[in-house]
Short mmCIF file of C-alpha atoms (C1' of nucleotides) in Angstrom, two decimals:
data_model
loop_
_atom_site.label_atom_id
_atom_site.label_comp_id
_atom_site.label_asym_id
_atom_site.label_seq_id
_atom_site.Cartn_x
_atom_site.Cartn_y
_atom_site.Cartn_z
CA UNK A 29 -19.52 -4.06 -7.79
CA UNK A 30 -18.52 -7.26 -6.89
CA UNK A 31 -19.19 -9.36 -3.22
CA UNK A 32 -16.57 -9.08 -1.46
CA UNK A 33 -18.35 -10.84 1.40
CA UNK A 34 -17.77 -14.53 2.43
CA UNK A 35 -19.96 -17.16 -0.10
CA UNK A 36 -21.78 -19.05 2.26
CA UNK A 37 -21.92 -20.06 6.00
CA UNK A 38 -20.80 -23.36 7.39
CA UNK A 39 -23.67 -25.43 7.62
CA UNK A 40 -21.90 -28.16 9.11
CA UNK A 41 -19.24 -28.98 11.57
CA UNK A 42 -17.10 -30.56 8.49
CA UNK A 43 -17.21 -26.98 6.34
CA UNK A 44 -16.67 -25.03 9.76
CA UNK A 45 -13.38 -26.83 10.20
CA UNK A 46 -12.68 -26.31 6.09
CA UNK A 47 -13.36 -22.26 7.04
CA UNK A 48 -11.02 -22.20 9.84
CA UNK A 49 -8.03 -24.04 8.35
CA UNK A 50 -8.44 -21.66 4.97
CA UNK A 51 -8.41 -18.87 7.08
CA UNK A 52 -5.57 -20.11 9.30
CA UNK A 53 -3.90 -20.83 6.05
CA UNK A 54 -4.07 -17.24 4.75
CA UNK A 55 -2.36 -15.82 8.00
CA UNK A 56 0.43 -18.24 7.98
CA UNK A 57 1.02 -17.36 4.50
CA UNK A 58 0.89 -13.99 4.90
CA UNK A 59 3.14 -14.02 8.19
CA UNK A 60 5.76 -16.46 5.88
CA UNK A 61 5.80 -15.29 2.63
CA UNK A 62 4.23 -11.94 2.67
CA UNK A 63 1.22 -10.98 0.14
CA UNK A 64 3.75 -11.04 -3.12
CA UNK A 65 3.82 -15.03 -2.30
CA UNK A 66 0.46 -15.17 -1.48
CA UNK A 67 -1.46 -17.85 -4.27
CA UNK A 68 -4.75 -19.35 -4.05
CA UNK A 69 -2.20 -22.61 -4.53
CA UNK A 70 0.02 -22.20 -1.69
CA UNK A 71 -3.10 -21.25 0.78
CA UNK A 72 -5.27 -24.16 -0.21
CA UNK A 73 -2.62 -26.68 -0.10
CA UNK A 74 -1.51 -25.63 3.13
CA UNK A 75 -4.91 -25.45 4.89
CA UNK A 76 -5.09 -29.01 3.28
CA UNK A 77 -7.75 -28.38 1.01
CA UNK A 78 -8.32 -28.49 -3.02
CA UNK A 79 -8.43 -24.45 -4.66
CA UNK A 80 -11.99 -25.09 -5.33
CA UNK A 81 -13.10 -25.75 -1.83
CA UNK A 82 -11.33 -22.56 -1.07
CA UNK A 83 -14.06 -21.07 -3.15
CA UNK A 84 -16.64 -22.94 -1.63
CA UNK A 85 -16.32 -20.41 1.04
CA UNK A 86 -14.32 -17.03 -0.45
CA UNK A 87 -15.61 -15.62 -3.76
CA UNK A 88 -11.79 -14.82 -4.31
CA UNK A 89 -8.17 -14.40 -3.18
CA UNK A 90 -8.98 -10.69 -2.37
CA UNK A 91 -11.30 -11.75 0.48
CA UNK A 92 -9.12 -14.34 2.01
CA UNK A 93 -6.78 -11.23 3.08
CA UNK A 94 -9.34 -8.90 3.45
CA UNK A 95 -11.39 -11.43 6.41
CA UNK A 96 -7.67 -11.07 7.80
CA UNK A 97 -7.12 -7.59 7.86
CA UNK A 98 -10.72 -7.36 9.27
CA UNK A 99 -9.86 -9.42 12.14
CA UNK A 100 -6.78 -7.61 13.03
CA UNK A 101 -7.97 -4.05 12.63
CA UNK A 102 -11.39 -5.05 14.66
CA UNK A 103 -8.49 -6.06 17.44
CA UNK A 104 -6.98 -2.82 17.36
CA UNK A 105 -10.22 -0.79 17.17
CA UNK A 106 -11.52 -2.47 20.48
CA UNK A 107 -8.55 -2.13 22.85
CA UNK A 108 -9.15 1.50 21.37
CA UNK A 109 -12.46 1.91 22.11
CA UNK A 110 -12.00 0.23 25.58
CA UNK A 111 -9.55 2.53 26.33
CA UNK A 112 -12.03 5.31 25.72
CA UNK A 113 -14.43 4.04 27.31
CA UNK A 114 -12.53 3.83 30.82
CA UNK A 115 -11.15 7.37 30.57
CA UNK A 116 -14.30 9.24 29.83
CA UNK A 117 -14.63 11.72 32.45
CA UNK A 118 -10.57 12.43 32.90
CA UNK A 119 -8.73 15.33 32.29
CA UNK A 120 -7.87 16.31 28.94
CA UNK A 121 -3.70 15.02 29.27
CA UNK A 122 -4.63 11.49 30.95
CA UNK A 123 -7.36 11.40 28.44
CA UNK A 124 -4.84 11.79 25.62
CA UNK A 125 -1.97 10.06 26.61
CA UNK A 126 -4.12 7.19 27.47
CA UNK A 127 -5.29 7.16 23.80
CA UNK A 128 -1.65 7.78 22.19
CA UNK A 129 -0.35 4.42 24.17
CA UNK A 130 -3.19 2.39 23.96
CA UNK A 131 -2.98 3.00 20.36
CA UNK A 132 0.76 1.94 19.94
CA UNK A 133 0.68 -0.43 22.03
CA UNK A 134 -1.94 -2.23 19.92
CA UNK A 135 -0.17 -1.97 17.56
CA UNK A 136 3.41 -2.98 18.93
CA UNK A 137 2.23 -6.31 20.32
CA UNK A 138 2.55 -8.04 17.24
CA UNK A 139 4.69 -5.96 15.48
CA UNK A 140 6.03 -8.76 12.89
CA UNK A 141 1.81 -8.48 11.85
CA UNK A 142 1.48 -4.87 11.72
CA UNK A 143 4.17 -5.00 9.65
CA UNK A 144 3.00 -7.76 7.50
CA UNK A 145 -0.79 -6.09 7.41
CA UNK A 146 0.05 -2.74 6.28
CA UNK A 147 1.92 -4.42 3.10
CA UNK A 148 -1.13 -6.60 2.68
CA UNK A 149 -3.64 -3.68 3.02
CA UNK A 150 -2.35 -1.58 0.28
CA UNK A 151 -1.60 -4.00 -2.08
CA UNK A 152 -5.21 -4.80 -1.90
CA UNK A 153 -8.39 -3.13 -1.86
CA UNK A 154 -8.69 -2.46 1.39
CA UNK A 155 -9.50 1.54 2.08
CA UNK A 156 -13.20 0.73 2.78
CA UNK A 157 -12.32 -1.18 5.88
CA UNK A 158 -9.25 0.73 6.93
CA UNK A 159 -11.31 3.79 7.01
CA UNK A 160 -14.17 2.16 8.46
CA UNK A 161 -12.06 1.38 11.54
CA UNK A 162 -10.99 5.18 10.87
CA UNK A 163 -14.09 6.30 11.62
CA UNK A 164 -14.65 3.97 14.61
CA UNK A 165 -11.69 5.15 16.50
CA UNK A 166 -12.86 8.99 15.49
CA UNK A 167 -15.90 8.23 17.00
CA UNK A 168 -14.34 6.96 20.50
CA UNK A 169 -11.67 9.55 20.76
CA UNK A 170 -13.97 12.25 19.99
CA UNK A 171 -16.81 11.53 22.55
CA UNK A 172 -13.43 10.91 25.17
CA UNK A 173 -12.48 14.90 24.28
CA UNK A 174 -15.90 15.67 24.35
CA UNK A 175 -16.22 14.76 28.28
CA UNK A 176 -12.82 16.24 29.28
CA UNK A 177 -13.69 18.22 32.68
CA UNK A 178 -10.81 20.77 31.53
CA UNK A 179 -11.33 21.14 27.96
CA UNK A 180 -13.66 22.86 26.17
CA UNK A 181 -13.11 22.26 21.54
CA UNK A 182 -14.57 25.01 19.20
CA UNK A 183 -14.75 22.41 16.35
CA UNK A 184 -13.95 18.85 18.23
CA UNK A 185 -14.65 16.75 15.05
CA UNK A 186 -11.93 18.27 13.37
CA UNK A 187 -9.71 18.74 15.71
CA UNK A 188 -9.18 15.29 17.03
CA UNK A 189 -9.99 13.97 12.94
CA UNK A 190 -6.18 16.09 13.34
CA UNK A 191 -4.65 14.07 15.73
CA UNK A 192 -5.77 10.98 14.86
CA UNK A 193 -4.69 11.37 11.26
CA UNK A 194 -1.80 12.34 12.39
CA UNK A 195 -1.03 9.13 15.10
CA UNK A 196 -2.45 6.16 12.61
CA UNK A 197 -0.44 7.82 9.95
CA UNK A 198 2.84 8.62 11.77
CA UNK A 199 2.91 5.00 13.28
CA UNK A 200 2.55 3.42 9.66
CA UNK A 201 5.38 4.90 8.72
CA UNK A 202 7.12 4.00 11.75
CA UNK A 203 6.26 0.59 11.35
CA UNK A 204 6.94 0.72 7.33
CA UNK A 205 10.54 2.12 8.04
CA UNK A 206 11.39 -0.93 9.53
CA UNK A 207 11.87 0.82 13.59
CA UNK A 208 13.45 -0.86 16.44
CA UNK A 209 11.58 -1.75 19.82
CA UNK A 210 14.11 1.50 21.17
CA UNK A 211 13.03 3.85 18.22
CA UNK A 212 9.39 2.79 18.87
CA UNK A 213 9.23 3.58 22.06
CA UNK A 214 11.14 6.96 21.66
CA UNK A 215 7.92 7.90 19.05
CA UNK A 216 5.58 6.69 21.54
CA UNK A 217 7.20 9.14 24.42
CA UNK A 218 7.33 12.24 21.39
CA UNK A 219 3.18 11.24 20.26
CA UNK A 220 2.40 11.70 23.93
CA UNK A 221 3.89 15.22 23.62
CA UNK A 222 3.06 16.07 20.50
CA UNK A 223 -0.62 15.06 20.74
CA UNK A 224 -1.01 16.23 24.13
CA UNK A 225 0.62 20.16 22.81
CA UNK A 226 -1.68 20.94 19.93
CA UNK A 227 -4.89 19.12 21.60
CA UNK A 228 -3.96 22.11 24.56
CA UNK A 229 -3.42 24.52 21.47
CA UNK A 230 -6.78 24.22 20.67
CA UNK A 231 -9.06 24.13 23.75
CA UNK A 232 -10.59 26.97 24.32
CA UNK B 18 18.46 -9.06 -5.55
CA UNK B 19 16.85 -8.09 -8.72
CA UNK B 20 18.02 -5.29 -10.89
CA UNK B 21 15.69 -2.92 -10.58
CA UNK B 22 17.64 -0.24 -12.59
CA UNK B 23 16.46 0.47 -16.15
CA UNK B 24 18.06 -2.21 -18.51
CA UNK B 25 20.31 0.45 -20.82
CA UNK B 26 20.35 3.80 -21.60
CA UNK B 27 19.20 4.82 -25.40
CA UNK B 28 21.89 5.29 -27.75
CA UNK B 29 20.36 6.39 -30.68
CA UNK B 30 17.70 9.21 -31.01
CA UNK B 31 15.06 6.31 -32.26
CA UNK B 32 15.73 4.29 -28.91
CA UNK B 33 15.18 7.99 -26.68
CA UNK B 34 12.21 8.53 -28.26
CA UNK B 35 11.09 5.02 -27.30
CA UNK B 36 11.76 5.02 -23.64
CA UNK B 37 9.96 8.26 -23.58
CA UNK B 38 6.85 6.56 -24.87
CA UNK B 39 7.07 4.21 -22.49
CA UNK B 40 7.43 5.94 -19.60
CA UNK B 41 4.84 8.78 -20.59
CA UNK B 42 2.01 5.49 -21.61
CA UNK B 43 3.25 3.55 -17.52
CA UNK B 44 2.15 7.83 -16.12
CA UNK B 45 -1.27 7.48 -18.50
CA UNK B 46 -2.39 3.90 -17.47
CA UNK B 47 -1.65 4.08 -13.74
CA UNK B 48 -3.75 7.82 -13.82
CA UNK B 49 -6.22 6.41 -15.87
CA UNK B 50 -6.96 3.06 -14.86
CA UNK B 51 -4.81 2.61 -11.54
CA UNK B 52 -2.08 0.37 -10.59
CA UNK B 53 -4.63 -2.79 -10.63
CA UNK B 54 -5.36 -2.49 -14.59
CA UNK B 55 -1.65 -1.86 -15.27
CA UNK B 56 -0.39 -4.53 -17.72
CA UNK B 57 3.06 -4.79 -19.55
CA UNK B 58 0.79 -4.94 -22.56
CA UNK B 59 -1.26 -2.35 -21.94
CA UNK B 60 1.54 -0.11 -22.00
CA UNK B 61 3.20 -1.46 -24.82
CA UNK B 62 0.00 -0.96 -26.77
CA UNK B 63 -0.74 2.86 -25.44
CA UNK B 64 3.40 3.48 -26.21
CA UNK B 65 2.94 2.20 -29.32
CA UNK B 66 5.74 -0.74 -29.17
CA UNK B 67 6.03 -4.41 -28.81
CA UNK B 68 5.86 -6.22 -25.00
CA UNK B 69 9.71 -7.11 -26.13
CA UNK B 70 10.84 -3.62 -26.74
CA UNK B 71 9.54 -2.52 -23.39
CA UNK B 72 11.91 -5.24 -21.88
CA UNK B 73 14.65 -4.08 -23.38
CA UNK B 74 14.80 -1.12 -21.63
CA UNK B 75 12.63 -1.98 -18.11
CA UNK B 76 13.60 -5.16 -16.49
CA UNK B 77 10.23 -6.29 -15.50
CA UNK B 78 6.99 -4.28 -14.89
CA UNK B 79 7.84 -2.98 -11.26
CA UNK B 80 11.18 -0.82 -12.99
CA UNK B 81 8.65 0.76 -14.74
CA UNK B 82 5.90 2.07 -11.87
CA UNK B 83 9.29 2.60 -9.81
CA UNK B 84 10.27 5.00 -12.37
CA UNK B 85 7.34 6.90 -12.24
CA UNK B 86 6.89 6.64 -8.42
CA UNK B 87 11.29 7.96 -8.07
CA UNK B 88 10.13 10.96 -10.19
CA UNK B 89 7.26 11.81 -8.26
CA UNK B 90 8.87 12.01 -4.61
CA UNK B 91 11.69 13.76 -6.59
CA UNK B 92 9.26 16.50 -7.33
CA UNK B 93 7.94 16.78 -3.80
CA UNK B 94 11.35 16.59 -1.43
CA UNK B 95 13.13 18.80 -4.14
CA UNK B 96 10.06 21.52 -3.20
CA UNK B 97 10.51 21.08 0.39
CA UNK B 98 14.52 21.19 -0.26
CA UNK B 99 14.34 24.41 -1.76
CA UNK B 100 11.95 25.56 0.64
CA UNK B 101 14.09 24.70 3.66
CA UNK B 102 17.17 26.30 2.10
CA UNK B 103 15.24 29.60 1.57
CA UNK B 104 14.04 29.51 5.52
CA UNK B 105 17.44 28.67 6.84
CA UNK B 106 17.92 31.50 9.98
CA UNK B 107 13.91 32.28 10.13
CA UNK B 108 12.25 32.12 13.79
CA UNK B 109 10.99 28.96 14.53
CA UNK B 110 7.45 29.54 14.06
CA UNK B 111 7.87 30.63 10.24
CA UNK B 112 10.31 27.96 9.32
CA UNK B 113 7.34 25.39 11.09
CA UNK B 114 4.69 26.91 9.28
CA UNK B 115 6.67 27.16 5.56
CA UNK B 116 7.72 23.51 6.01
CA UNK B 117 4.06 22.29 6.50
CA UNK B 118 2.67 24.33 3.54
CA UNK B 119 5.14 23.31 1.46
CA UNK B 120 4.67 20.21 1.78
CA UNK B 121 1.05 19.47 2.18
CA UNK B 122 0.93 22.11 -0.86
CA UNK B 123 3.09 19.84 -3.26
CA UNK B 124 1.27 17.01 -2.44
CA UNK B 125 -2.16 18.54 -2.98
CA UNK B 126 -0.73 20.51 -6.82
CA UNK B 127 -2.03 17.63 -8.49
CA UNK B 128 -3.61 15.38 -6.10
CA UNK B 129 -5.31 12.80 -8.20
CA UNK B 130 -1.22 11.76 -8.89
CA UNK B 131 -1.12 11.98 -5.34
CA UNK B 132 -3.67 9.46 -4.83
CA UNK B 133 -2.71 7.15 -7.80
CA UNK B 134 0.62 6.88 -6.95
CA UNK B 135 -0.29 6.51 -2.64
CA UNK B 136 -2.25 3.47 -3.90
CA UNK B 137 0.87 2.23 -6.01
CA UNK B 138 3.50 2.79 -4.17
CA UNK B 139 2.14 0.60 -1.65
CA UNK B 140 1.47 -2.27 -4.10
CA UNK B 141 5.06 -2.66 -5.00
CA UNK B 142 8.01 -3.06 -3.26
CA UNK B 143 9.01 1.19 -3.50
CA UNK B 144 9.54 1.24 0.18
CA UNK B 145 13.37 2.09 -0.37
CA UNK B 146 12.25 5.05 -2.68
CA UNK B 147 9.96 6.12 0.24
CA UNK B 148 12.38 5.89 2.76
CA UNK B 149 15.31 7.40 1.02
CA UNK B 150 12.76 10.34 0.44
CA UNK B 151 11.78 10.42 3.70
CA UNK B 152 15.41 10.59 4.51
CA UNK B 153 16.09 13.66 2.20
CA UNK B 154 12.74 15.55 3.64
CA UNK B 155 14.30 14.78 7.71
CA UNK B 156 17.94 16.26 6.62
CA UNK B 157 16.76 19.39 5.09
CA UNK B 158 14.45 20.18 8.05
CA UNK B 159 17.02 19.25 10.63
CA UNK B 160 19.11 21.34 8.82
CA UNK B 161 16.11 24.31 8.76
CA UNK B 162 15.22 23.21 12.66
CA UNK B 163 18.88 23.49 13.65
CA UNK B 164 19.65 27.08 11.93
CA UNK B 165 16.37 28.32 14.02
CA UNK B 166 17.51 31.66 16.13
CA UNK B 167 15.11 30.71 18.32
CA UNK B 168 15.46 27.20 19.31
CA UNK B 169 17.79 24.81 20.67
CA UNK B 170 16.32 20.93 20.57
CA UNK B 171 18.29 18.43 22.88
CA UNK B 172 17.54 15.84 20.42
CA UNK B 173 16.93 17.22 17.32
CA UNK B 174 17.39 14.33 15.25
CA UNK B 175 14.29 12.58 16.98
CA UNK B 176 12.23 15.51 16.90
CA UNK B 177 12.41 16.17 13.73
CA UNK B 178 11.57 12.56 13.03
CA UNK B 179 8.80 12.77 14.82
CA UNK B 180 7.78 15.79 13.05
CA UNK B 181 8.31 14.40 9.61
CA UNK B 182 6.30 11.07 10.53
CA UNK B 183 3.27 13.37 11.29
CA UNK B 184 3.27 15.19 8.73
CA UNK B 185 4.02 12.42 5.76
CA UNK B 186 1.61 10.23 7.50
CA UNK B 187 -1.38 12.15 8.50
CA UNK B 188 -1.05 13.87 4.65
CA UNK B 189 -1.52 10.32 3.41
CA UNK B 190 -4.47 8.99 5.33
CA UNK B 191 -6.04 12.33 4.48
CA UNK B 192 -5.22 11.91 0.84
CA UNK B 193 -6.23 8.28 1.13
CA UNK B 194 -10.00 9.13 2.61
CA UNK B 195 -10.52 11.23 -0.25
CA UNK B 196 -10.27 14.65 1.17
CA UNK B 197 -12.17 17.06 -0.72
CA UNK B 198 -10.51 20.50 -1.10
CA UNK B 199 -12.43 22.19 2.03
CA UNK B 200 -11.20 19.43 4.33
CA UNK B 201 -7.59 19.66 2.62
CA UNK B 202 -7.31 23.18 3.70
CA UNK B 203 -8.71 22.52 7.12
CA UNK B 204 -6.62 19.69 7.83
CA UNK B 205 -3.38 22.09 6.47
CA UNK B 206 -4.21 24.79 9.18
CA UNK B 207 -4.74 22.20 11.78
CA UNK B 208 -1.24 21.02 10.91
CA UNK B 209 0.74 24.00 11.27
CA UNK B 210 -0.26 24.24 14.83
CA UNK B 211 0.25 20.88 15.24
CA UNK B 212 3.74 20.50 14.20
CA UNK B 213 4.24 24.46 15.61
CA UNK B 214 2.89 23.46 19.25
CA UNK B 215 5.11 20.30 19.44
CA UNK B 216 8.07 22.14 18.20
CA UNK B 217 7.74 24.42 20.74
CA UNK B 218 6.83 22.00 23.51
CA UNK B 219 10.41 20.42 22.79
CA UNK B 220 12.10 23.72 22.52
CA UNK B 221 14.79 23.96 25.63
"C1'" DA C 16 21.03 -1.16 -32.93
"C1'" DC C 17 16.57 -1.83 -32.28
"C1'" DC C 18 12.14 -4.13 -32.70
"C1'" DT C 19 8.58 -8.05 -33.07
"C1'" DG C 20 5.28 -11.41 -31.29
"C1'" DA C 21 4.65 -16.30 -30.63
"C1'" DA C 22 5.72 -19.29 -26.82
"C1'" DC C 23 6.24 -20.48 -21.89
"C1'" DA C 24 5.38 -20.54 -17.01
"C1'" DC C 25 2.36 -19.26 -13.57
"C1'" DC C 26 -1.80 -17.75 -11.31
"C1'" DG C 27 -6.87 -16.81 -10.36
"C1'" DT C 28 -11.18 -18.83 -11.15
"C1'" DT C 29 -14.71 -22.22 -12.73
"C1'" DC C 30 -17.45 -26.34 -13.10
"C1'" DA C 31 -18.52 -31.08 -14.25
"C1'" DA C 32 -17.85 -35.03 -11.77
"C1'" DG C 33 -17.33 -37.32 -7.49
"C1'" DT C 34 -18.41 -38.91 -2.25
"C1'" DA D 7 -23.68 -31.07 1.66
"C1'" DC D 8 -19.24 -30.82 0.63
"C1'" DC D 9 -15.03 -31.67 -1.99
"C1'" DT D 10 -11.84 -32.47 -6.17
"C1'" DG D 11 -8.71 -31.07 -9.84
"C1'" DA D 12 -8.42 -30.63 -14.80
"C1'" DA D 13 -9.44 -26.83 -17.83
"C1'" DC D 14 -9.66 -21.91 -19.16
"C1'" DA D 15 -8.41 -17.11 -19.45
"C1'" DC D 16 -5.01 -13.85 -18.52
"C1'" DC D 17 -0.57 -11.89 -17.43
"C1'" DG D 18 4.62 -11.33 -16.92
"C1'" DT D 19 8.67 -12.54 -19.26
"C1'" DT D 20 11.77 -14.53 -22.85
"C1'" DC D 21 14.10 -15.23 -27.14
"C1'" DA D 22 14.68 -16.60 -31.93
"C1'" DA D 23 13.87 -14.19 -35.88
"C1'" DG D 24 13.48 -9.98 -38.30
"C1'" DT D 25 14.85 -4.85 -40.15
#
DNA sequence: ACCTGAACACCGTTCAAGT
DNA sequence: ACCTGAACACCGTTCAAGT
């Protein structure tokens, strides 16, 4: 199986700044020209660099977009996990439609990048870390069910492994069918529902 | 824009024959080695022609996974067409729960094409197959929604949409996280009351 | 009418040579 | 310690030449 991980750590302030405009590079890229356009080339000679100091650093195009995609799931993950975090201990609908918006929302603030991301992140070897962050927002919206005062779950793990299948995978293809601001915000408004209805469905 | 139509139709019984090849060696490679191993000479080789033949019937190699990929959905909204035609004047609840099964079901028949073809369909640029799909799957169960005896929707359109998104979506991160069986089945009950409990949350 | 395959352009990756 | 860029392997696509 090959590294996928970065080569080596900047030892020096020089390298450190060679890192950063690489990586830099690869977003602006991305953001432009979109992964079909993405070439070791074009990312080198904007970050102002030759292609071999590229690989100085990344053992290969691959993990230029994958230290990306890291970056911006991590940043969805956490506003997640906050979120979770502060509403342990409410009832079961704040609880849930605090985790539906949150969610959304995370996604919505750069929507140009979500869009740009989920392209990138199939093209691309990517399922390890999308379900990584999977499982991390599992893990925070289950243990946010789990304290609901007014719900009790026969089989929580599964039940919310439901819903949150269900919101990650309804807002891609929100986002991959190209919606308005309007039509996002109408989905947001029907997730709260719909989340909110079958998560009552199945407490106990 | 790019053509992205196949190049000419076969004339002769020789030429037929050929395309067939063609198109049955793009289905072998992308099963058997995935969309990242797919090469135009590849599937000459396995079709048993030239890499110029193949070009004189597929404009470039994306005509030829888009074939595949137009077949596939073709398959699964014609089996969710059918199905929504047969439930037109049901109750709510048992159009709800046919729609789900149907779907999840023809999506799960032969899931290994499922997840071959999840993984290239995002590669390439197939989002206007996907979307017209999508678009054929919303109709017929707006159409199915709207015929219910039991339910009137304000805004059907947007329900169903909603509806739809969930239940495309959530199918493909399960698909995607390598559901075994067990967990298919699970996550297909959990579904039906999903979609069921929202329906019904909307109902006026 | 259909097929061939060498040739071309382009891209990812490497590595000997530089500072 | 870090950087360069020519060189190599591989792939998509074309087109003059064949049957």
């Amino acid at each position: 199986l090959a590294d996928l991980s970065p080569r080596k750590s900047p030892r020096q302030a020089r390298s450190e700044a060679t890192v950063h405009a690489i990586f830099d590079a690869t977003i602006q890229v991305l953001l432009a020209q979109g992964i079909g356009r993405l070439t070791t080339t074009r990312v080198a000679e904007r970050a102002g660099v030759s292609v071999g100091t590229m690989y100085q650093y990344f053992p290969h195009k691959e993990a230029l977009v994958r230290a990306v995609i890291e970056r911006y799931l991590k940043q969805v993950v956490e506003a997640v996990e906050t979120c979770c975090a502060d509403m342990i201990g409410h009832p079961l609908v704040a609880a849930s439609n605090a985790l539906v918006s949150t969610y959304i929302e995370a996604k919505s603030t750069d929507a140009d990048a979500s869009r740009a991301l989920y392209a990138a992140s199939s093209e691309l070897e990517v399922a390890d870390l999308v379900s990584a962050a999977f499982r991390r927002l599992h893990s925070a919206a289950a243990r946010l069910f789990q304290a609901c005062p007014d719900a009790q779950f026969d089989d929580l793990e599964d039940v919310v492994f439901s819903v949150m299948a269900s919101l990650t995978g309804a807002t891609r293809v929100v986002f991959e069918s190209g919606a308005t601001p309007e039509m996002l915000a109408d989905f947001r408004k029907r997730m709260l529902l719909m989340c909110h209805s079958f998560l009552v469905s199945c407490r106990e």
